[in-house]
Short mmCIF file of N, CA and C in Angstrom, two decimals:
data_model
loop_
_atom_site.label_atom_id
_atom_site.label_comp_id
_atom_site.label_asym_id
_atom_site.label_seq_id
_atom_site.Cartn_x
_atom_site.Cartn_y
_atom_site.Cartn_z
N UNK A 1 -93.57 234.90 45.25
CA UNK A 1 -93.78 233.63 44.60
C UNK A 1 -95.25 233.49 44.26
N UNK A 2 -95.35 232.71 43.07
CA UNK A 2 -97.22 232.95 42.42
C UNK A 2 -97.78 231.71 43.15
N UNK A 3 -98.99 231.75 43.17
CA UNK A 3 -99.43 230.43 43.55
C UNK A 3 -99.50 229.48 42.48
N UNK A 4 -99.24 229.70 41.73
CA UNK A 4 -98.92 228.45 40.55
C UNK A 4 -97.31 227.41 40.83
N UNK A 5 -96.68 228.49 41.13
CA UNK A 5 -95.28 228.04 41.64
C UNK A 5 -95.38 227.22 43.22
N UNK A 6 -96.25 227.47 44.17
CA UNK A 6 -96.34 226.45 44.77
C UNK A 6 -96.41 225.30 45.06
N UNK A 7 -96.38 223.95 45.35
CA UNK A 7 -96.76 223.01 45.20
C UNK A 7 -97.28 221.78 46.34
N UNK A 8 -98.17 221.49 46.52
CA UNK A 8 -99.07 220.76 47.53
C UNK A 8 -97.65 219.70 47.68
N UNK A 9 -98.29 218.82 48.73
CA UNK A 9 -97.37 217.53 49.26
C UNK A 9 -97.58 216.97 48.38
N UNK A 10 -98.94 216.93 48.02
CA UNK A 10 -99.40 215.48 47.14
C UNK A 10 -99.23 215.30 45.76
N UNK A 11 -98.46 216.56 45.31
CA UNK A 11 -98.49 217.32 43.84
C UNK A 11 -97.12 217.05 43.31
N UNK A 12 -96.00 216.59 44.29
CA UNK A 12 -94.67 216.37 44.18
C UNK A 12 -94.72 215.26 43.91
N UNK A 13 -92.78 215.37 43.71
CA UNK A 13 -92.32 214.41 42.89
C UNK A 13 -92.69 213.42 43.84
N UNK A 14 -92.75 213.39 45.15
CA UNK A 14 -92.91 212.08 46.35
C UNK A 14 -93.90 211.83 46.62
N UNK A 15 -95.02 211.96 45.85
CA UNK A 15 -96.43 211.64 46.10
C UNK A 15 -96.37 210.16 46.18
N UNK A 16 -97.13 209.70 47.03
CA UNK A 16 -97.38 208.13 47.54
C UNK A 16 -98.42 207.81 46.60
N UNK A 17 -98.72 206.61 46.06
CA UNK A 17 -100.38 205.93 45.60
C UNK A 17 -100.81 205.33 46.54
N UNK A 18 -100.68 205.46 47.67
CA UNK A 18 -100.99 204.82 48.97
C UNK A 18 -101.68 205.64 50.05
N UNK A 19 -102.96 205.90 50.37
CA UNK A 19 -103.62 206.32 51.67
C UNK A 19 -102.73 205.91 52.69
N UNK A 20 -103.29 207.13 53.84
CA UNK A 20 -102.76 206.74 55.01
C UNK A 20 -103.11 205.24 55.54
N UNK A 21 -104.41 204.79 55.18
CA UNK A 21 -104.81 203.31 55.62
C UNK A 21 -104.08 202.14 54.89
N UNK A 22 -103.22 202.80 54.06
CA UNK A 22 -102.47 201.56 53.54
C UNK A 22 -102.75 201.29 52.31
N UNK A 23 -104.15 201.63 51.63
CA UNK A 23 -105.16 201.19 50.19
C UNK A 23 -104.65 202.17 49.30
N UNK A 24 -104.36 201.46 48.06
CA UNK A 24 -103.88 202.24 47.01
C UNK A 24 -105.23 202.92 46.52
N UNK A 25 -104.75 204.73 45.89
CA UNK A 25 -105.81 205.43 45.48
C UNK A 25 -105.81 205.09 43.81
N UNK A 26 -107.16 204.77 43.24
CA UNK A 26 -107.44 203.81 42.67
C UNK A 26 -107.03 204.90 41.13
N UNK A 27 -106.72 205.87 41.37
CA UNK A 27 -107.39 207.19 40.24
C UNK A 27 -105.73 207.06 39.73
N UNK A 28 -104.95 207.06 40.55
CA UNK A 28 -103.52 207.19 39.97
C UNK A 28 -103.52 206.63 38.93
N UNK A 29 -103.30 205.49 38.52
CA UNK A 29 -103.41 204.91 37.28
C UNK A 29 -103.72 205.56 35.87
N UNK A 30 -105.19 205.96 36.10
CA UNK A 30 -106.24 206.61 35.15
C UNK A 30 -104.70 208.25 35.37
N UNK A 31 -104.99 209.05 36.13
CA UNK A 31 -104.36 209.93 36.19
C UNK A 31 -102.76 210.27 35.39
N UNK A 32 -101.54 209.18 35.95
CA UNK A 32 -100.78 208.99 35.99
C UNK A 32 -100.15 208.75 34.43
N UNK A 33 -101.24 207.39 34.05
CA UNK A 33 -100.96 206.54 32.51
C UNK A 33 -99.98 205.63 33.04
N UNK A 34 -100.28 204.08 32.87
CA UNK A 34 -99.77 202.79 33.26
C UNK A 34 -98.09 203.30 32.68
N UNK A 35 -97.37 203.61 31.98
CA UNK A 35 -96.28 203.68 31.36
C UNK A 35 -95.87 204.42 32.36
N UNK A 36 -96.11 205.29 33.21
CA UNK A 36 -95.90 206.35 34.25
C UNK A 36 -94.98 205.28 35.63
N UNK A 37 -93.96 205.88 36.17
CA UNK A 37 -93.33 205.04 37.53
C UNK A 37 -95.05 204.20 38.30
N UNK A 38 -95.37 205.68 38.76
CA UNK A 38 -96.36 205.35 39.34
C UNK A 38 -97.58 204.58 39.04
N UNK A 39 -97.96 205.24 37.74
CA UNK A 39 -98.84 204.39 36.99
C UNK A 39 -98.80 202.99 37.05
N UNK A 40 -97.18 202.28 36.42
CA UNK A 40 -97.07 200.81 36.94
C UNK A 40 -96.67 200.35 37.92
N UNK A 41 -96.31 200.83 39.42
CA UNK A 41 -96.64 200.38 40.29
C UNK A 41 -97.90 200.14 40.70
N UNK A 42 -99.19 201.13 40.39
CA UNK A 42 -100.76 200.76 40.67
C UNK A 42 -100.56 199.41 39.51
N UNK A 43 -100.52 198.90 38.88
CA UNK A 43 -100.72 198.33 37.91
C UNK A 43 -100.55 197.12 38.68
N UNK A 44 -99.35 196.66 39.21
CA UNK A 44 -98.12 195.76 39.48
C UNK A 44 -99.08 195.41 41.08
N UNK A 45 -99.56 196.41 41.21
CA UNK A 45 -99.83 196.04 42.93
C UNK A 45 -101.21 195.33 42.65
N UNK A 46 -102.25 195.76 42.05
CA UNK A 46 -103.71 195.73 41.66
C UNK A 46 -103.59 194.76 40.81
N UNK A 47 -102.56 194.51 39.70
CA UNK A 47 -102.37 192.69 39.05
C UNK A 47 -102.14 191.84 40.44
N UNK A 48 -101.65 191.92 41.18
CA UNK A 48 -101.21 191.03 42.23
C UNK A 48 -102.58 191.11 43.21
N UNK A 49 -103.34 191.42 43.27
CA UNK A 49 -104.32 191.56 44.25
C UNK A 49 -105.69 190.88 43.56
N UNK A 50 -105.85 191.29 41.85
CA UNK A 50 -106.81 191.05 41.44
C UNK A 50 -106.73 189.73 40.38
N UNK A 51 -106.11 189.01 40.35
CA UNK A 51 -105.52 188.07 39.53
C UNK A 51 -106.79 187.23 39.72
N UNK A 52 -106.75 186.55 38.24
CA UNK A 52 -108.09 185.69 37.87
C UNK A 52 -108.01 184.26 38.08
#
């Protein structure tokens, strides 16, 4: 098997946006693209936290 075919924990489909401390990692978003599952959950969580 190549090491390209490998794949980290964090690289899968079950990657968390969530540190072990609980704090969402802020990059997903940027990374991800808001249209992304993940993407709008950072979105959805960080509207609810940062609301004006």
């Amino acid at each position: 098997m190549s090491s390209a075919t490998i794949l980290k924990e964090d690289e899968s489909q079950h990657f968390s946006p969530y540190r072990a401390d609980g704090k969402l990692y802020g990059f997903v978003c940027i990374v991800t693209g808001a249209t992304q599952a993940i993407g709008k959950a950072v979105v959805h969580e960080l509207a609810g936290k940062f609301s004006l």
